[in-house]
Amino acid sequence: MSDYLGYFEQNQGELLAFLTRMVEHESPTHDKAAVDRYGLFLSAAFGALGAEVETIPQERYGDHYRLTFDPPGGASEPEQLTVLCHLDTVCAIGELARRPIRVEGERMYGPGIYDMKGGTALVLFALRALREAGLSPRRRVVVLLTGEEEIGSPTSRALIEEEARKSAVVLCVEPPVAPGGNLKTARKGVGRFTMTIAGRASHAGAAHAEGINAITELAHQTLALAALTDYDLGTTVNVGLVRGGTRANVVPAEAHAEIDLRVATVAEGERVVPAILALAPVVPGATVRVTGGLNRPPMERTPAIGELFERARTLGATFGYEVSEAATGGGSDGQFAAALGIPTLDGLGINGDGAHADHEHILTDTLAPRGALIAALLHTL
């Protein structure tokens, strides 16, 4: 086995310099031009390693890129290995000026550095490590760079599923579980719903009885939604945003709510989603309309995912790195692949903390073993 760890230790300075350039390309999801500039920069770096670069243009969000690496002598396995990365971040243009890149000990701070520019940098340098060592993966490697993961991947899901169906294995370099760096072998499914309630407006003093209070109906529905939460099953239903009414002296005719659902299993999704969509009014005369559904399916820890994790743990042990696993409630593109039955390993990015927060950072002393693990997986799977 090649000295992957040594390669990353020797090239850590260069990797961090390149990662700095990545972070300097601010790429908020809703700024297509910014995401496209970053995508061109990053896809060119993969292209310099020999990738066949295909741009998949988008109208509203950033373009996607399919980067294909074919082993020089041809793949020895028919199915490919797909790596999932996303270009976009939640950080607005100007965030870098507010909290510039800085290094404090082993912590390197910067917007988007942990979620997920650091993980993408590891993939780039892992492929470079294999190339410089004269090593070829057993499979065709396809790296996807997508432009709108942070809002649920509305335009890239079909592309991800298309490539996943061709794959023996899918790797996702989202951040690991903080702070320990656990790989993610299970994720909760994520649902989003909008509730719209219609009542009837009237004067709150002179004609209160003639009104139908939409906010009162919303209160009943909020309690009904909360009752669907089951911590033992890993199910949570959260009414996170409500609005309604016009003035204190008017019986409100309308009310609205935004709802978040998390489920650990497909079976729970099949139980809870219909229950939310079937909610009926309590206040006489009110109407309730609910739209939405699961945006990301659950990633359950199947035996195949368990075997893939054990493979990663064994590879890590060859260079003294202990690999652990955990389940998480957050969502990622890896769930689309796992839902198709493809063995998927998530959370392969650099250790750190603070995704979507001011203290977002990576731990640079974990860069070498995390990069070595990705290189070993790309080479041997």
Coordinates of C-alpha atoms in Angstrom, one line a residue:
M1 CA 0.0 0.0 0.0
S2 CA 1.3 3.5 -0.9
D3 CA 2.3 5.9 1.8
Y4 CA -0.9 8.1 1.6
L5 CA -0.3 9.5 5.0
G6 CA 3.2 10.6 4.2
Y7 CA 2.0 12.3 1.0
F8 CA -0.5 14.5 2.8
E9 CA 2.0 15.3 5.6
Q10 CA 4.5 16.4 3.0
N11 CA 2.0 18.4 1.0
Q12 CA -0.1 19.9 3.8
G13 CA 1.2 23.4 3.2
E14 CA 0.3 23.3 -0.5
L15 CA -3.1 21.9 0.3
L16 CA -3.9 24.6 2.8
A17 CA -2.8 27.2 0.4
F18 CA -5.1 25.8 -2.3
L19 CA -7.9 25.5 0.3
T20 CA -7.4 29.2 1.1
R21 CA -8.0 30.0 -2.6
M22 CA -11.2 27.9 -2.5
V23 CA -12.6 29.8 0.5
E24 CA -11.7 33.1 -1.2
H25 CA -14.1 32.1 -3.9
E26 CA -17.3 33.0 -2.0
S27 CA -20.1 30.8 -3.4
P28 CA -23.5 31.4 -1.8
T29 CA -26.3 29.2 -3.2
H30 CA -28.5 32.0 -4.5
D31 CA -25.6 33.8 -6.3
K32 CA -25.4 31.8 -9.5
A33 CA -22.5 33.9 -11.0
A34 CA -20.4 33.4 -7.8
V35 CA -21.0 29.7 -7.7
D36 CA -20.2 29.4 -11.4
R37 CA -16.9 31.3 -11.0
Y38 CA -15.9 28.9 -8.2
G39 CA -17.1 25.9 -10.2
L40 CA -14.9 27.0 -13.2
F41 CA -11.9 27.4 -10.9
L42 CA -12.3 24.1 -9.1
S43 CA -13.2 22.0 -12.2
A44 CA -10.1 23.3 -13.9
A45 CA -8.0 22.0 -11.0
F46 CA -9.6 18.6 -11.4
G47 CA -9.1 18.8 -15.2
A48 CA -5.4 19.4 -14.7
L49 CA -5.2 16.0 -13.0
G50 CA -6.7 14.4 -16.1
A51 CA -10.4 14.5 -15.5
E52 CA -12.8 14.7 -18.4
V53 CA -14.8 17.8 -17.4
E54 CA -18.4 18.1 -18.3
T55 CA -20.4 21.2 -17.4
I56 CA -24.1 20.7 -16.9
P57 CA -25.6 24.2 -17.2
Q58 CA -28.3 25.5 -14.9
E59 CA -30.6 28.5 -15.2
R60 CA -31.4 29.5 -11.7
Y61 CA -28.6 28.0 -9.6
G62 CA -24.9 27.3 -10.1
D63 CA -23.9 24.9 -12.9
H64 CA -23.0 21.3 -12.0
Y65 CA -19.9 19.5 -13.1
R66 CA -19.3 15.8 -13.8
L67 CA -15.6 15.0 -13.6
T68 CA -14.6 11.6 -14.9
F69 CA -11.3 9.8 -14.2
D70 CA -10.7 6.7 -16.3
P71 CA -7.8 4.5 -15.1
P72 CA -5.0 4.6 -17.8
G73 CA -5.2 0.9 -18.5
G74 CA -9.0 0.8 -18.2
A75 CA -11.1 0.0 -15.2
S76 CA -10.9 -3.6 -13.8
E77 CA -14.4 -3.3 -12.4
P78 CA -17.5 -2.5 -14.4
E79 CA -19.2 -0.3 -11.9
Q80 CA -17.9 3.2 -11.1
L81 CA -17.1 4.9 -7.8
T82 CA -18.9 8.2 -7.4
V83 CA -17.8 11.1 -5.1
L84 CA -20.3 13.7 -4.0
C85 CA -19.2 17.3 -3.4
H86 CA -21.1 20.6 -3.5
L87 CA -19.9 24.0 -4.5
D88 CA -22.4 26.2 -2.7
T89 CA -22.3 27.5 0.9
V90 CA -24.8 29.3 3.1
C91 CA -22.4 32.3 3.5
A92 CA -23.4 35.5 1.7
I93 CA -21.0 37.5 -0.4
G94 CA -19.1 39.8 2.0
E95 CA -18.9 37.2 4.8
L96 CA -15.3 36.6 4.1
A97 CA -14.6 40.3 4.7
R98 CA -16.4 40.1 8.0
R99 CA -14.6 37.0 9.2
P100 CA -11.5 36.5 7.1
I101 CA -9.5 33.3 6.9
R102 CA -7.3 33.0 10.0
V103 CA -5.3 30.2 11.7
E104 CA -5.2 29.8 15.5
G105 CA -3.1 26.8 16.4
E106 CA -4.6 23.8 14.7
R107 CA -7.8 25.6 13.8
M108 CA -8.2 27.2 10.4
Y109 CA -11.3 29.5 10.2
G110 CA -13.2 30.6 7.2
P111 CA -16.7 30.7 5.7
G112 CA -17.5 27.4 4.0
I113 CA -14.1 25.8 5.0
Y114 CA -15.8 23.0 7.0
D115 CA -19.0 22.7 4.9
M116 CA -17.6 21.6 2.6
K117 CA -14.6 23.1 0.8
G118 CA -12.2 21.3 3.0
G119 CA -13.6 17.9 2.1
T120 CA -13.5 18.8 -1.6
A121 CA -9.8 19.8 -1.3
L122 CA -9.1 16.4 0.2
V123 CA -10.6 14.6 -2.8
L124 CA -8.5 16.7 -5.2
F125 CA -5.3 16.0 -3.4
A126 CA -6.1 12.3 -2.9
L127 CA -6.5 11.9 -6.7
R128 CA -3.2 13.8 -7.2
A129 CA -1.5 11.5 -4.6
L130 CA -2.6 8.4 -6.6
R131 CA -1.5 10.0 -9.9
E132 CA 2.0 11.0 -8.6
A133 CA 2.5 7.6 -7.1
G134 CA 1.6 5.9 -10.4
L135 CA -1.4 4.2 -8.9
S136 CA -4.7 3.7 -10.6
P137 CA -8.2 3.1 -9.0
R138 CA -9.8 -0.2 -9.8
R139 CA -12.9 1.7 -11.0
R140 CA -13.8 4.7 -13.0
V141 CA -14.1 7.6 -10.6
V142 CA -16.7 10.2 -11.1
V143 CA -16.6 13.4 -9.0
L144 CA -19.8 15.4 -9.0
L145 CA -19.6 19.1 -8.1
T146 CA -23.2 20.4 -7.6
G147 CA -24.4 24.0 -7.1
E148 CA -27.3 24.0 -4.7
E149 CA -27.0 21.3 -2.0
E150 CA -27.7 23.8 0.8
I151 CA -31.3 24.3 -0.4
G152 CA -32.0 20.6 -0.9
S153 CA -30.5 19.9 -4.3
P154 CA -33.6 20.6 -6.4
T155 CA -31.8 20.6 -9.7
S156 CA -29.0 18.1 -9.0
R157 CA -30.9 15.2 -7.4
A158 CA -31.6 13.5 -10.8
L159 CA -27.9 13.8 -11.7
I160 CA -26.8 12.3 -8.4
E161 CA -29.2 9.4 -8.7
E162 CA -28.2 8.8 -12.3
E163 CA -24.5 8.5 -11.3
A164 CA -25.3 6.5 -8.2
R165 CA -27.2 3.9 -10.2
K166 CA -23.9 3.2 -12.1
S167 CA -21.9 2.9 -8.9
A168 CA -20.7 0.1 -6.7
V169 CA -19.9 2.7 -4.0
V170 CA -20.7 6.3 -3.3
L171 CA -18.5 8.5 -1.1
C172 CA -19.7 11.9 0.3
V173 CA -17.1 14.3 1.7
E174 CA -19.5 16.4 3.8
P175 CA -18.1 17.2 7.3
P176 CA -17.9 14.4 9.8
V177 CA -19.7 14.4 13.1
A178 CA -18.2 17.1 15.3
P179 CA -16.1 17.1 17.4
G180 CA -14.8 13.5 17.1
G181 CA -14.7 13.2 13.3
N182 CA -17.0 10.1 13.1
L183 CA -18.0 9.0 9.6
K184 CA -21.8 9.1 9.0
T185 CA -23.4 5.8 8.3
A186 CA -27.0 6.9 8.9
R187 CA -28.9 10.1 8.4
K188 CA -32.4 11.2 9.1
G189 CA -34.7 11.9 6.3
V190 CA -35.7 15.5 6.0
G191 CA -39.2 16.8 5.2
R192 CA -40.6 20.3 4.6
F193 CA -44.2 21.3 4.8
T194 CA -46.2 24.5 4.4
M195 CA -49.5 24.9 6.2
T196 CA -52.1 27.5 5.1
I197 CA -55.2 28.1 7.2
A198 CA -58.2 30.2 6.1
G199 CA -60.8 31.6 8.5
R200 CA -63.0 34.6 8.4
A201 CA -62.1 38.2 9.4
S202 CA -64.4 40.2 11.7
H203 CA -64.2 43.0 14.3
A204 CA -62.7 41.6 17.4
G205 CA -65.0 43.7 19.6
A206 CA -68.3 44.3 17.8
A207 CA -68.5 41.0 15.9
H208 CA -66.1 38.6 17.5
A209 CA -68.5 35.6 17.2
E210 CA -68.9 36.1 13.5
G211 CA -65.2 35.6 12.9
I212 CA -63.3 32.3 12.4
N213 CA -59.9 32.7 14.0
A214 CA -57.2 31.2 11.8
I215 CA -54.6 31.6 14.5
T216 CA -56.7 29.6 17.0
E217 CA -56.9 26.9 14.3
L218 CA -53.1 27.1 13.9
A219 CA -52.6 26.6 17.6
H220 CA -54.6 23.4 17.5
Q221 CA -52.6 22.2 14.5
T222 CA -49.3 23.1 16.2
L223 CA -50.2 20.8 19.1
A224 CA -51.3 18.0 16.7
L225 CA -48.0 18.3 14.9
A226 CA -46.0 18.3 18.1
A227 CA -47.8 15.1 19.1
L228 CA -46.3 13.3 16.1
T229 CA -42.8 13.6 17.6
D230 CA -41.4 10.3 18.9
Y231 CA -37.9 10.5 20.3
D232 CA -37.7 6.7 20.8
L233 CA -38.2 6.3 17.0
G234 CA -36.0 9.3 16.1
T235 CA -38.9 11.3 14.7
T236 CA -39.2 15.0 15.3
V237 CA -41.8 17.4 13.9
N238 CA -41.0 21.1 14.4
V239 CA -43.2 24.1 13.7
G240 CA -40.4 26.5 13.1
L241 CA -42.1 29.6 11.5
V242 CA -45.6 31.0 12.0
R243 CA -47.3 34.1 10.8
G244 CA -50.9 35.4 10.7
G245 CA -53.3 38.2 11.4
T246 CA -53.2 41.9 10.6
R247 CA -54.1 43.8 13.8
A248 CA -55.0 42.9 17.4
N249 CA -58.6 44.1 17.0
V250 CA -59.3 42.0 13.9
V251 CA -60.1 38.3 14.1
P252 CA -57.4 36.8 11.8
A253 CA -58.6 35.3 8.5
E254 CA -55.3 33.7 7.6
A255 CA -52.4 31.9 9.3
H256 CA -49.4 30.1 7.9
A257 CA -46.7 27.7 9.3
E258 CA -43.5 26.2 8.0
I259 CA -42.8 22.7 9.3
D260 CA -39.6 20.6 9.5
L261 CA -39.8 16.8 9.8
R262 CA -36.9 14.4 10.6
V263 CA -37.4 10.6 10.4
A264 CA -34.8 7.9 10.9
T265 CA -36.4 5.2 8.8
V266 CA -38.4 4.8 5.6
A267 CA -41.2 3.2 7.7
E268 CA -41.5 6.3 9.9
G269 CA -41.7 8.5 6.9
E270 CA -44.5 6.4 5.5
R271 CA -46.3 6.8 8.8
V272 CA -45.8 10.5 9.5
V273 CA -45.9 12.1 6.1
P274 CA -49.5 11.0 5.4
A275 CA -50.5 12.0 8.9
I276 CA -49.2 15.6 8.4
L277 CA -50.9 15.9 5.0
A278 CA -54.2 14.6 6.4
L279 CA -54.5 17.1 9.2
A280 CA -58.1 18.3 9.5
P281 CA -59.5 21.5 10.9
V282 CA -60.7 21.8 14.5
V283 CA -62.3 25.2 14.6
P284 CA -65.7 25.1 12.8
G285 CA -65.6 26.8 9.4
A286 CA -61.8 26.9 9.2
T287 CA -59.9 25.2 6.4
V288 CA -56.4 23.7 6.5
R289 CA -54.2 23.0 3.5
V290 CA -50.8 21.3 3.9
T291 CA -48.3 20.8 1.1
G292 CA -44.9 19.3 1.1
G293 CA -43.2 16.0 1.7
L294 CA -39.8 14.4 2.3
N295 CA -37.1 16.3 0.5
R296 CA -34.3 13.8 1.4
P297 CA -35.0 10.2 2.2
P298 CA -33.5 8.6 5.3
M299 CA -30.1 7.0 5.0
E300 CA -30.4 3.8 7.0
R301 CA -27.4 1.8 8.1
T302 CA -27.8 -1.2 5.9
P303 CA -25.5 -4.3 6.1
A304 CA -23.8 -3.0 2.9
I305 CA -23.1 0.4 4.5
G306 CA -21.8 -1.4 7.5
E307 CA -19.5 -3.5 5.4
L308 CA -18.3 -0.3 3.6
F309 CA -17.6 1.3 7.0
E310 CA -15.6 -1.7 8.2
R311 CA -13.5 -1.5 5.0
A312 CA -12.8 2.2 5.8
R313 CA -11.9 1.3 9.4
T314 CA -9.5 -1.5 8.3
L315 CA -7.8 0.9 5.8
G316 CA -7.4 3.6 8.4
A317 CA -5.8 1.1 10.8
T318 CA -3.1 0.4 8.3
F319 CA -1.6 3.8 8.9
G320 CA -2.6 4.1 12.6
Y321 CA -5.8 6.1 12.2
E322 CA -8.9 5.1 14.2
V323 CA -12.1 5.4 12.1
S324 CA -15.4 5.6 14.0
E325 CA -19.0 6.1 12.9
A326 CA -22.2 7.8 14.1
A327 CA -25.8 8.7 12.9
T328 CA -26.9 12.3 12.4
G329 CA -30.0 14.2 12.0
G330 CA -28.7 16.5 9.2
G331 CA -29.2 15.9 5.5
S332 CA -26.8 15.5 2.6
D333 CA -26.8 14.3 -1.0
G334 CA -25.5 10.9 0.1
Q335 CA -29.0 10.1 1.1
F336 CA -30.2 10.1 -2.5
A337 CA -27.6 7.4 -3.3
A338 CA -28.3 5.3 -0.1
A339 CA -32.0 5.3 -0.8
L340 CA -31.3 3.6 -4.1
G341 CA -29.6 0.8 -2.2
I342 CA -26.0 1.9 -3.1
P343 CA -23.5 1.4 -0.3
T344 CA -22.7 5.0 0.7
L345 CA -20.2 6.4 3.2
D346 CA -20.7 10.0 4.3
G347 CA -18.9 12.5 6.5
L348 CA -15.4 11.9 5.0
G349 CA -14.4 15.6 5.2
I350 CA -11.9 17.2 7.5
N351 CA -12.6 17.3 11.2
G352 CA -13.8 20.6 12.6
D353 CA -16.9 22.3 13.8
G354 CA -19.2 25.3 13.2
A355 CA -21.0 24.5 10.0
H356 CA -23.2 27.5 9.1
A357 CA -21.8 29.5 12.1
D358 CA -19.3 32.2 12.8
H359 CA -16.9 29.8 14.4
E360 CA -16.7 27.5 11.4
H361 CA -13.3 25.9 11.2
I362 CA -11.3 22.8 10.4
L363 CA -8.6 21.0 12.4
T364 CA -5.5 21.0 10.3
D365 CA -3.9 18.2 12.3
T366 CA -6.6 15.9 11.0
L367 CA -6.0 16.8 7.4
A368 CA -3.3 14.1 6.7
P369 CA -5.2 11.1 8.0
R370 CA -8.5 12.1 6.5
G371 CA -6.9 12.7 3.1
A372 CA -5.0 9.4 3.4
L373 CA -8.3 7.6 4.1
I374 CA -9.9 9.1 1.0
A375 CA -6.9 8.2 -1.1
A376 CA -7.0 4.6 0.2
L377 CA -10.7 4.3 -0.5
L378 CA -10.3 5.6 -4.0
H379 CA -7.5 3.3 -4.8
T380 CA -8.8 0.0 -3.3
L381 CA -12.7 0.0 -3.4

